[in-house]
XYZ file of C-alpha atoms in Angstrom:
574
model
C -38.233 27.402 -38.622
C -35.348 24.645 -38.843
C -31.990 27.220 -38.720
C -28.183 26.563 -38.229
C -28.720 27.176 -35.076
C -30.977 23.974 -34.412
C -29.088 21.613 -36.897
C -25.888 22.625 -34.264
C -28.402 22.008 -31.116
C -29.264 18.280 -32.500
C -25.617 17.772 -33.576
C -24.350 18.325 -30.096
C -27.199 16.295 -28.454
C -26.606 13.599 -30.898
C -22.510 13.728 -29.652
C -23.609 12.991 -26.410
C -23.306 16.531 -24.916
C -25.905 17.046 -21.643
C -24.726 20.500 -21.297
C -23.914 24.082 -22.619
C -21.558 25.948 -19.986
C -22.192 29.473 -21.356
C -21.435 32.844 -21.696
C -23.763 34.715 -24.148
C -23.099 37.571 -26.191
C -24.195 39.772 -29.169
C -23.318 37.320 -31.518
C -25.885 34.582 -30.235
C -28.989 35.160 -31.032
C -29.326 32.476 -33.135
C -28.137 29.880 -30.987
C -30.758 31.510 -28.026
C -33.437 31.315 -30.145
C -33.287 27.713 -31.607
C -32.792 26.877 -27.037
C -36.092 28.736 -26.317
C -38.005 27.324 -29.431
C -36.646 23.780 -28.449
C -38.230 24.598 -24.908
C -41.296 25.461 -26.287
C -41.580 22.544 -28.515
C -40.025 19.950 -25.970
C -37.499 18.953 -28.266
C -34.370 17.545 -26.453
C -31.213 19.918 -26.610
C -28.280 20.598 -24.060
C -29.129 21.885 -21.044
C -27.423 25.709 -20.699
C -25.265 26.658 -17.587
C -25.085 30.001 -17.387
C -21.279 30.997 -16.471
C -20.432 34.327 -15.641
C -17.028 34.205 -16.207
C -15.594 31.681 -19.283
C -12.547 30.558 -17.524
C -15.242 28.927 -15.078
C -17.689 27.446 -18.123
C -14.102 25.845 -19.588
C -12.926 24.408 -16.162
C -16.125 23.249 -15.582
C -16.691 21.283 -19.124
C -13.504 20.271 -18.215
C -14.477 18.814 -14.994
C -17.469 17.146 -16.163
C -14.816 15.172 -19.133
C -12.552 13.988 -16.633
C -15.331 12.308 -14.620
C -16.964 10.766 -17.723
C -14.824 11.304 -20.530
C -17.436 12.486 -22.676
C -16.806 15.987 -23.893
C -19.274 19.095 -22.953
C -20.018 21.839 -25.001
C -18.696 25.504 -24.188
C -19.883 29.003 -25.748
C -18.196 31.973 -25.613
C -18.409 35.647 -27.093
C -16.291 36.242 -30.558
C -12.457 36.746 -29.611
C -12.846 38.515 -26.467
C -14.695 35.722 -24.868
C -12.282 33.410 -26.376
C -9.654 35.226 -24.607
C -11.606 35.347 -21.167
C -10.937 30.991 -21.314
C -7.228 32.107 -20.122
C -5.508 29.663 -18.804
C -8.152 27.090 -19.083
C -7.506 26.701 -22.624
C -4.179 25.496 -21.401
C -5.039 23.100 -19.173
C -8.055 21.192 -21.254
C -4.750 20.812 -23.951
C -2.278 19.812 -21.548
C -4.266 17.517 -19.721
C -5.686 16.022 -22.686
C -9.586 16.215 -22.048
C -12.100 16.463 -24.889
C -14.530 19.478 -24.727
C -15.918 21.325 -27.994
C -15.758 25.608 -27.731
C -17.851 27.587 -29.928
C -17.743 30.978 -30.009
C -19.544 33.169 -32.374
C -17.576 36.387 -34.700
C -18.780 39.473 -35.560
C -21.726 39.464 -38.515
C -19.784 39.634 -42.074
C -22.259 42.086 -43.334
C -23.216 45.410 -42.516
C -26.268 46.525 -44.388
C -28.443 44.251 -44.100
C -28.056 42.390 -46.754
C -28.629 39.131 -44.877
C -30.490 37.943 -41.065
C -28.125 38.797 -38.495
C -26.070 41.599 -40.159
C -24.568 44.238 -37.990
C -26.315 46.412 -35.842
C -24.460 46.691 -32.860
C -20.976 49.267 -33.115
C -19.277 46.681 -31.024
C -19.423 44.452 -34.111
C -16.812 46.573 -36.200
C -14.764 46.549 -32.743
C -14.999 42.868 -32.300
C -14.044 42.082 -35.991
C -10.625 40.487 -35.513
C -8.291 39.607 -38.552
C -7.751 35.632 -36.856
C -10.116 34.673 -33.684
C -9.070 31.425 -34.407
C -5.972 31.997 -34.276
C -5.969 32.659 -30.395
C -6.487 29.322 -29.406
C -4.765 27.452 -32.328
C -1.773 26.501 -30.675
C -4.015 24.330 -28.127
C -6.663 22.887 -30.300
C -6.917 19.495 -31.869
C -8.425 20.888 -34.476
C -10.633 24.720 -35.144
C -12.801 25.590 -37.904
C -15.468 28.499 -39.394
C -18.442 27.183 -39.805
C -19.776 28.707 -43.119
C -22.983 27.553 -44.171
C -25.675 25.909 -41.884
C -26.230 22.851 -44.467
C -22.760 21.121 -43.196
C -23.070 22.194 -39.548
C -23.747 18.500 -38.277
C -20.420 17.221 -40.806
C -18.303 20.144 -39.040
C -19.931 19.220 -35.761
C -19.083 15.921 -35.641
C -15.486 15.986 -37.265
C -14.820 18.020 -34.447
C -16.110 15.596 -31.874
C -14.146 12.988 -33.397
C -10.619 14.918 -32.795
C -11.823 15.944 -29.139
C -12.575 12.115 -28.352
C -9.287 10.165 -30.651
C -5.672 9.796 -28.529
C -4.245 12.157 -27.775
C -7.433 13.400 -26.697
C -8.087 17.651 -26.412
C -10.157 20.747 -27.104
C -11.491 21.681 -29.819
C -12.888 24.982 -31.518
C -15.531 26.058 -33.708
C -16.881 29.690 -34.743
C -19.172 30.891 -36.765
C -21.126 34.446 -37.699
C -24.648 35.191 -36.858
C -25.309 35.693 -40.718
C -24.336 31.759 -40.229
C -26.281 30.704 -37.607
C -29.441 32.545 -38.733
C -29.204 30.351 -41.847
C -32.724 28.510 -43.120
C -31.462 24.892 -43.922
C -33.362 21.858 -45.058
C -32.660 19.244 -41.816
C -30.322 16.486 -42.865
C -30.520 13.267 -41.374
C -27.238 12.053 -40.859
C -25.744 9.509 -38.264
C -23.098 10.555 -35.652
C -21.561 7.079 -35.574
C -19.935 7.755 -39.455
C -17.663 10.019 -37.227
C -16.517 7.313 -34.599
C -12.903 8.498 -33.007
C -9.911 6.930 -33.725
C -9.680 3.305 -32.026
C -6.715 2.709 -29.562
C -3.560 1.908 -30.751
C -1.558 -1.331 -29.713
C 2.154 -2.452 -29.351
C 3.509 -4.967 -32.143
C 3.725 -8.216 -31.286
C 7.334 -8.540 -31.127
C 7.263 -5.140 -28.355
C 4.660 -7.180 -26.279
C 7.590 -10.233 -25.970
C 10.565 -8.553 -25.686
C 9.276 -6.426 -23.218
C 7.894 -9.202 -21.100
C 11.522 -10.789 -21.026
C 12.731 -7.636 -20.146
C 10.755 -7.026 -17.430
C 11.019 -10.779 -15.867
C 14.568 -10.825 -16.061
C 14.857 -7.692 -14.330
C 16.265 -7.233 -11.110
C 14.420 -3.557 -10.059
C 11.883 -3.432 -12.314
C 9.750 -0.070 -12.414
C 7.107 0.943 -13.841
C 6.381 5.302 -14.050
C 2.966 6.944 -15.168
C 1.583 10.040 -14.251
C -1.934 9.979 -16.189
C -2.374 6.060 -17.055
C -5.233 6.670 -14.691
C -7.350 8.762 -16.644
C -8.340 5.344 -18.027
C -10.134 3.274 -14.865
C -9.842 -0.167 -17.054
C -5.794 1.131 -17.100
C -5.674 1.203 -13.416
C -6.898 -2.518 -13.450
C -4.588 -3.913 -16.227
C -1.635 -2.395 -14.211
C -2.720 -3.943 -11.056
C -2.565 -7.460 -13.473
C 0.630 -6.747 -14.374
C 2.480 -5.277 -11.096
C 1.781 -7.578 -8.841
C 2.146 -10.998 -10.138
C 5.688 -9.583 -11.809
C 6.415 -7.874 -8.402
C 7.089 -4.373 -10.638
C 7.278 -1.425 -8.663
C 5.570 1.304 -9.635
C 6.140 5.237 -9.014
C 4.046 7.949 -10.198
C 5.743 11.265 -11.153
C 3.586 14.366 -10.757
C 0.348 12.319 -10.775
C -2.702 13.878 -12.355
C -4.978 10.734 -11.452
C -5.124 7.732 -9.731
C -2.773 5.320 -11.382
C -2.373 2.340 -8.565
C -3.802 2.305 -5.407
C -1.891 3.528 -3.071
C -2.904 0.473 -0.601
C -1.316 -1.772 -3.476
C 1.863 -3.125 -2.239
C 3.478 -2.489 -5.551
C 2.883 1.314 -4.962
C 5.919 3.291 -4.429
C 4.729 7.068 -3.835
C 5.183 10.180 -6.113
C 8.246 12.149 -7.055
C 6.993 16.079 -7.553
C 10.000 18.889 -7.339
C 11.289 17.346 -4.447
C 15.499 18.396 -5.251
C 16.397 14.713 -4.412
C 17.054 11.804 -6.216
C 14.353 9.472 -6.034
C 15.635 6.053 -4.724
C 12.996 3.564 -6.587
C 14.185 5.488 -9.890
C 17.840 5.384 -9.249
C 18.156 1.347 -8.549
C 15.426 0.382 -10.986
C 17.640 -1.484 -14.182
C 14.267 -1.773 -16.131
C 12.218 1.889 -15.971
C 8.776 1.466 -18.100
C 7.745 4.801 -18.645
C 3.868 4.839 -19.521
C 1.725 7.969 -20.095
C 4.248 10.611 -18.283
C 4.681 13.859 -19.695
C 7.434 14.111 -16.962
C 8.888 11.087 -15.823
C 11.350 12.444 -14.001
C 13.485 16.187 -13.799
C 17.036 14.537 -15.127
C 19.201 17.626 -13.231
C 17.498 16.338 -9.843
C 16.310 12.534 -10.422
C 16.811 10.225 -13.409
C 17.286 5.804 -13.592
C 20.707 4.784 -13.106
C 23.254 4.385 -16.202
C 22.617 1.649 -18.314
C 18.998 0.953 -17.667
C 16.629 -0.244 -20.059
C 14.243 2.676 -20.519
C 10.948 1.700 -22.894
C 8.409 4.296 -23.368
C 4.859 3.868 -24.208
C 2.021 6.757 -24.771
C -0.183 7.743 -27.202
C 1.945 10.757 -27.636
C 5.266 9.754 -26.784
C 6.817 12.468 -29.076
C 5.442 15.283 -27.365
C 4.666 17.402 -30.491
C 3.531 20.397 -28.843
C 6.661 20.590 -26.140
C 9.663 22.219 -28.363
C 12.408 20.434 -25.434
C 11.799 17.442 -24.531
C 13.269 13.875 -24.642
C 14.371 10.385 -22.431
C 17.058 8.317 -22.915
C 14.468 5.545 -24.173
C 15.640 2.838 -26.619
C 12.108 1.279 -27.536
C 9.060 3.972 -28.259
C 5.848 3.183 -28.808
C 2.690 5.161 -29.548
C -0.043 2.515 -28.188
C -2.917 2.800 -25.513
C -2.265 2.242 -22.611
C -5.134 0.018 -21.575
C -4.361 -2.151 -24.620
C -0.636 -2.366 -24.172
C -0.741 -3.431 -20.827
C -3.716 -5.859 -21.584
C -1.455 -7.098 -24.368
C 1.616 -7.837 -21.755
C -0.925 -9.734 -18.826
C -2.390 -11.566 -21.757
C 0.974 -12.624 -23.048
C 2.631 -14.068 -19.638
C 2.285 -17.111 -19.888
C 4.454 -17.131 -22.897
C 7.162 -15.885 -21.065
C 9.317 -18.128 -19.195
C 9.331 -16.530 -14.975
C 11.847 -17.381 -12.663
C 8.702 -17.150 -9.715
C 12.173 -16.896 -6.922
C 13.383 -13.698 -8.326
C 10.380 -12.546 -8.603
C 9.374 -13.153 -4.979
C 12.444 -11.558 -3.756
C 11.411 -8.121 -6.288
C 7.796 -8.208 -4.725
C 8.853 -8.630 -1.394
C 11.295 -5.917 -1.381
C 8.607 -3.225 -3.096
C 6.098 -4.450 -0.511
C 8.713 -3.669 2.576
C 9.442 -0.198 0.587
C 5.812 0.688 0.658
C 5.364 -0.267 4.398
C 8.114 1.749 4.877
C 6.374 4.800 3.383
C 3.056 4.219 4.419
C 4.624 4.518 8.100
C 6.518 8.095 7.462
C 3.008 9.116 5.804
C 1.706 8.380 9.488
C 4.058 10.157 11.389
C 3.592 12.920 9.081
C 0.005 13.564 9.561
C 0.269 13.367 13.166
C -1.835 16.379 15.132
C 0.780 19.101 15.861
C 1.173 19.391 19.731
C 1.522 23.145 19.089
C -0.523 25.873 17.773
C 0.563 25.598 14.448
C -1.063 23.438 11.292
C 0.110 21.412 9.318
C -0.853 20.537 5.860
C -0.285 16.776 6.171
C -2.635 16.863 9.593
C -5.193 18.785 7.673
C -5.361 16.387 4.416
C -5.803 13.592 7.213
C -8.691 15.305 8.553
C -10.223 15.505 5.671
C -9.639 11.654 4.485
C -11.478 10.868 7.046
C -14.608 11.770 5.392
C -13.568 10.041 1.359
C -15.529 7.460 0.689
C -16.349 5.425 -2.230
C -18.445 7.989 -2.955
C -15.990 10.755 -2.988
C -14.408 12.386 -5.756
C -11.161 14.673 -4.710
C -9.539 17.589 -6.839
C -6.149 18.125 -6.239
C -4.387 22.043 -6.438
C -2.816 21.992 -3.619
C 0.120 23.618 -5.976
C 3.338 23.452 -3.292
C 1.158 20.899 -1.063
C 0.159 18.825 -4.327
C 2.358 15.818 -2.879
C 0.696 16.782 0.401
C -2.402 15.603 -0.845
C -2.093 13.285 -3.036
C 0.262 11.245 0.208
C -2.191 11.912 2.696
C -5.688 11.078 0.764
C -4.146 8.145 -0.165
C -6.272 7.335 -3.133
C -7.494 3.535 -3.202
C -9.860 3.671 -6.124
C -9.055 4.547 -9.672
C -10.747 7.634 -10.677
C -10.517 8.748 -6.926
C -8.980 11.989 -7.099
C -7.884 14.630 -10.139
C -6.025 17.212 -10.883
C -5.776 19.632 -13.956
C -3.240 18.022 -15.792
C -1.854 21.495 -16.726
C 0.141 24.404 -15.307
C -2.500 26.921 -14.909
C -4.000 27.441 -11.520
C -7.528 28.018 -10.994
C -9.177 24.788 -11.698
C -10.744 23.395 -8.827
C -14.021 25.736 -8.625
C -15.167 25.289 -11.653
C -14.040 21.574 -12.283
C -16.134 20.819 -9.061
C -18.888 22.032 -10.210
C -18.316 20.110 -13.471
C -18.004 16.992 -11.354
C -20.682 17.552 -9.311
C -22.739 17.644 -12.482
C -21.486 14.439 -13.866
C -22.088 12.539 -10.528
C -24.820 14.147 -8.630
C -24.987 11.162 -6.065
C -20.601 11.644 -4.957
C -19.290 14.423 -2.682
C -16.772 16.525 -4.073
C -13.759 17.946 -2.253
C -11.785 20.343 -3.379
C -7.772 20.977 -1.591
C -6.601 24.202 -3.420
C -3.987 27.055 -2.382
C -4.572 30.370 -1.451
C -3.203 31.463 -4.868
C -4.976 29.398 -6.869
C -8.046 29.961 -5.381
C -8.489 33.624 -6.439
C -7.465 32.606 -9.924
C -10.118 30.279 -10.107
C -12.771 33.383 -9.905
C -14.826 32.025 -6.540
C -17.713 34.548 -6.861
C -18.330 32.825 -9.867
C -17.839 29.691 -8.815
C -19.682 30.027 -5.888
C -22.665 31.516 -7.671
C -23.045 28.971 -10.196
C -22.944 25.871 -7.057
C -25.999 27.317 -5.855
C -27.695 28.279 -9.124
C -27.489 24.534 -10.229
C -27.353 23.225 -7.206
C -23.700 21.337 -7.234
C -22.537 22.090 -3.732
C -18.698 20.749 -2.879
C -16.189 21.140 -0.031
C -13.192 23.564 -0.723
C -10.724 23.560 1.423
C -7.834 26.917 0.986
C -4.441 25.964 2.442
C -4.058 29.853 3.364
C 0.214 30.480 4.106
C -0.838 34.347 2.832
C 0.802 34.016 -0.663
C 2.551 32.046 -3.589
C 5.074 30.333 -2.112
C 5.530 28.406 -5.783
C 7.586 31.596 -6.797
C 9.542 31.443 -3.488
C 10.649 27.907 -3.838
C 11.510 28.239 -7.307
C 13.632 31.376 -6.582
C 15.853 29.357 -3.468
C 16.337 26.697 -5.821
C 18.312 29.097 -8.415
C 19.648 31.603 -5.602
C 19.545 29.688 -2.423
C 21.615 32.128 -0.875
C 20.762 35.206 -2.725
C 19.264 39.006 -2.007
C 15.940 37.187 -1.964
C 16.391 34.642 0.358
C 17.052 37.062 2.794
C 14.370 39.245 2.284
C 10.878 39.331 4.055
C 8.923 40.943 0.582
C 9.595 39.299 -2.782
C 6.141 40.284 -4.225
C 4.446 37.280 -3.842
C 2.561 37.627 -0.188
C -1.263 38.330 0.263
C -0.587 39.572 3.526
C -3.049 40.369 5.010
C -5.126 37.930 2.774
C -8.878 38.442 1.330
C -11.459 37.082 3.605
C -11.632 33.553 1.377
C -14.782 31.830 2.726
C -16.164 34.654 3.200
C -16.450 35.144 -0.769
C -17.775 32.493 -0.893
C -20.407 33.038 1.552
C -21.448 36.611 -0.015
C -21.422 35.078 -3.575
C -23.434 31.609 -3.217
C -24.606 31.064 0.616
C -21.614 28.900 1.212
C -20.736 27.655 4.787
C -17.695 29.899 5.774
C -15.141 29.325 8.149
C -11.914 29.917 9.531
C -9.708 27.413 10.969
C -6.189 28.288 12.984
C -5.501 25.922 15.798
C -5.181 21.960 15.107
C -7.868 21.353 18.038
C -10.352 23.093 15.705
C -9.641 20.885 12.617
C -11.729 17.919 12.743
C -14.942 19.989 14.115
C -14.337 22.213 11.861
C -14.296 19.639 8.386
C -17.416 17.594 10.336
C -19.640 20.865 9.438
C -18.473 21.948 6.420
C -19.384 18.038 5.203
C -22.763 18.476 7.005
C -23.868 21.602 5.020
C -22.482 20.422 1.585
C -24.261 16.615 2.262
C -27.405 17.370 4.438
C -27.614 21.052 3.792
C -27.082 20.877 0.024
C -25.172 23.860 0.157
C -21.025 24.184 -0.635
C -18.995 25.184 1.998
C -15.060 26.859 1.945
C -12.705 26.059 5.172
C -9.559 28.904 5.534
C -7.361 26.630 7.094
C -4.165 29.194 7.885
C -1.115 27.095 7.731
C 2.288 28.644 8.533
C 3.281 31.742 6.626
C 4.745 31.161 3.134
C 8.279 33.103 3.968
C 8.533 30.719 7.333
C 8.785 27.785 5.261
């Protein structure tokens, strides 16, 4: 029997998909019985990961598509499971990362007048005037499927929004009545659905922003996601150092430069200072930055040149937002900045101004790469530090390592002291919801089996992420990672942001603002109860390194993943 059901299986296979993160319900039967039949058979379909919770089964799809870039396949229950994504759905929008949801609806008939029709009273329950509707506001595009005879078209249009700039989620439903359907098969090719190719600069951009930049006398470059894109990475490298262009990432979401690059200037987070690179820089190049820079705290000096290239440089789905750029261009950013190296030599270049530019960014980095140092020296007391921590664990990235990144108020923490020297390095979410990391390991993990993952997350984020999930799942399908909670006993996110409006308010002079976990949840220990992971506690520096030297052996020789509770200093001390 050749259903709906199978026509989607082959669809999905045929897009490139290598897994099913899901969460089954009532409305699947369809979908499990085309999986078991194509087990039976031998026929090649998705492989299903069974995720208990669907925040996890997005955040790890999502995982899995930042690693390759090749979007997963998610399945969810009618509109509650398509609620139960949360936050996730944010972040997969946000951060711009392909992955296809389906979720089934409730049947559309009632007496039985066709295969799948109710007969389950949760179906009238579940019957919900817009499921769609739910997720709209973060999809690239959402449809019904109607009919099983146009499920590979529907499919595959899909596919080709996820994978086309600006890249995202997208959402599918359909009924059981649907997915039950008898259809003829229907050969059909996947590549008459190829995404959208990438977008260039005009010729006359590509010049007159060469002779912008080499006339320049602080030229600076800002990204904070060119590095999705490896080949980006290396076309900025091209371009940076033999123009001696500076270049500053602003909340970084992947590795954009090397931070052993000369030409690397660090990262600007919510640091309330102006950033110096930014405020002498007279030509600012901002490339793939959602967030440049926060204008009330840092912004370029008046009168600099500001261009702005990204392949959404209007921001459609932000209702505020704007830069004082003269010249906007919605290109690529691997191609524009290919265009620009390929274009030099067509540019007259005054090679003494721009040995003075490179030799000043180079004396700026070595200036930062020695307060990074001092930073991440072991405390001489009893009390941790972040920075000393991160350093530990650097210690043990490799080429082989891949590193997520939610340390929330330590994010510049970690990003400083891993000190990423390899495009596609070390991630983050891309988005504002926290909870990432646990499942977005495992979707790493599953997308290279041969690299250890490591994991930096808060203490907050952490419980959002749902570990016992998480931690069930990386011994299920055997993806074991390090996670490492900075533990100060709270969100200290809401604490900073509440000195910064009332510095010298009721609250900042009171020891309970409703945001402590004091005294905290046993953290590794979850972990331990839910999936067998190596727990520990760690309080004193001189227990550190020991300490990170285990948790690597059991997640590399032990195959198992293992959670370190590193208590740092309380959140209301800091």
């Amino acid at each position: 029997m050749y259903t709906a059901s199978t026509a989607f299986l082959e669809a999905l296979t045929a897009s490139g998909v290598e897994y099913l993160f899901s969460n089954f319900g009532s409305d699947h039967p369809g979908l499990v019985e085309a999986l078991a039949e194509a087990k039976v058979s031998g026929r090649k379909v998705p492989k299903v990961i069974t995720c208990p919770n669907e925040m996890v089964a997005l955040t790890a799809a999502q995982g899995y598509a930042q690693v390759t870039g090749r979007a997963q396949a998610v399945v969810v229950h009618v509109e509650c499971g398509t609620q139960s994504l949360a936050g996730a759905v944010h972040n997969v929008s946000k951060g711009r990362v392909p992955v296809l949801i389906f979720a089934g609806s409730s049947p559309y008939t009632q007496f039985g007048e066709l295969k799948g029709s109710r007969n389950e009273f949760i179906q009238w329950i579940q019957d919900v005037h817009d499921q769609r509707g739910l997720v709209r506001g973060y999809m690239r595009y959402d449809a019904e499927l109607r009919t099983g005879r146009n499920i590979k078209q529907m499919t595959w249009r899909a596919m080709q929004f996820a994978h086309s700039d600006p890249k995202g989620p997208v959402y599918l439903m359909g009924a059981r009545e649907v997915m039950e359907e008898e259809v003829p098969r229907v050969e059909q090719d996947v590549a008459d659905w190829a995404p959208i190719a990438p977008a260039a600069l005009p010729p006359e951009a590509v010049h007159a922003l060469l002779t912008d930049l080499a006339g320049a006398h602080r030229p600076l470059i800002v990204t904070s996601y060119l590095g999705r894109n490896k080949r980006a990475v290396a076309e900025l490298q091209r371009l940076a150092g033999p123009l001696g262009i500076g270049v500053l990432e602003s909340v970084p979401n992947a590795v954009n430069l090397p931070h052993d690059d000369p030409m690397y200037q660090g990262c600007q987070w919510n640091e309330p200072r102006q950033n110096p690179r930014l405020a002498e820089a007279d030509v600012v190049v901002v490339i793939d930055s959602d967030v440049p820079w926060i204008p009330s705290i840092s912004k370029p000096q008046a009168g600099a040149k500001i261009w702005h290239i990204d392949v959404d440089p209007l921001k459609q789905d932000m209702p505020l937002w704007s830069i004082p750029a003269r010249r906007v261009f919605r290109a690529h950013a691997e191609t524009a900045l290919a265009q620009l190296n390929a274009g030099l030599d067509r540019v007259p270049l005054d090679q003494a101004r721009i040995e003075e530019r490179r030799a000043h960014f180079a004396a700026r980095h070595a200036e930062r790469k020695k307060a990074v140092a001092e930073a991440e020296r072991k405390p001489t007391g009893d009390v941790l530090t972040a920075e000393y921590v991160t350093a530990c664990v650097r210690a043990h990235v490799d080429a082989d390592t891949i590193v997520l990144n939610e340390g929330i108020t330590n994010y510049p923490v970690v990003v400083n002291h891993i000190a990423p020297t390899r495009a596609g390095q070390m991630l983050n979410s891309g988005g504002g919801n926290l909870g990432w990391t646990g499942g977005a390991a495992i979707g790493a993990k599953l997308a290279e089996p041969g690299k250890t993952v490591i994991a930096l997350t808060g203490d907050g984020s952490y419980m959002f992420s749902q570990p016992s999930t998480v931690h069930w799942m990386a011994r299920q399908y055997r993806t074991p990672f390090l996670q490492v909670v900075f533990n100060n006993r709270g969100w200290r996110a809401p604490r900073y942001s509440t000195l910064a409006v009332h510095p010298s308010g009721h609250a900042s002079r009171s020891d309970d603002i409703g945001v402590a976990f004091d005294p905290p949840p046993d953290y590794s220990e979850i972990a331990h109860a839910a999936g067998g992971a190596y727990a520990r506690k760690v309080r004193h520096p001189d227990e550190v390194e020991e300490a990170v030297a285990a948790a690597m052996h059991a997640v590399k020789i032990e195959g198992r993943a293992a959670v370190l509770d590193v208590w740092l200093p309380h959140l209301m001390d800091g």
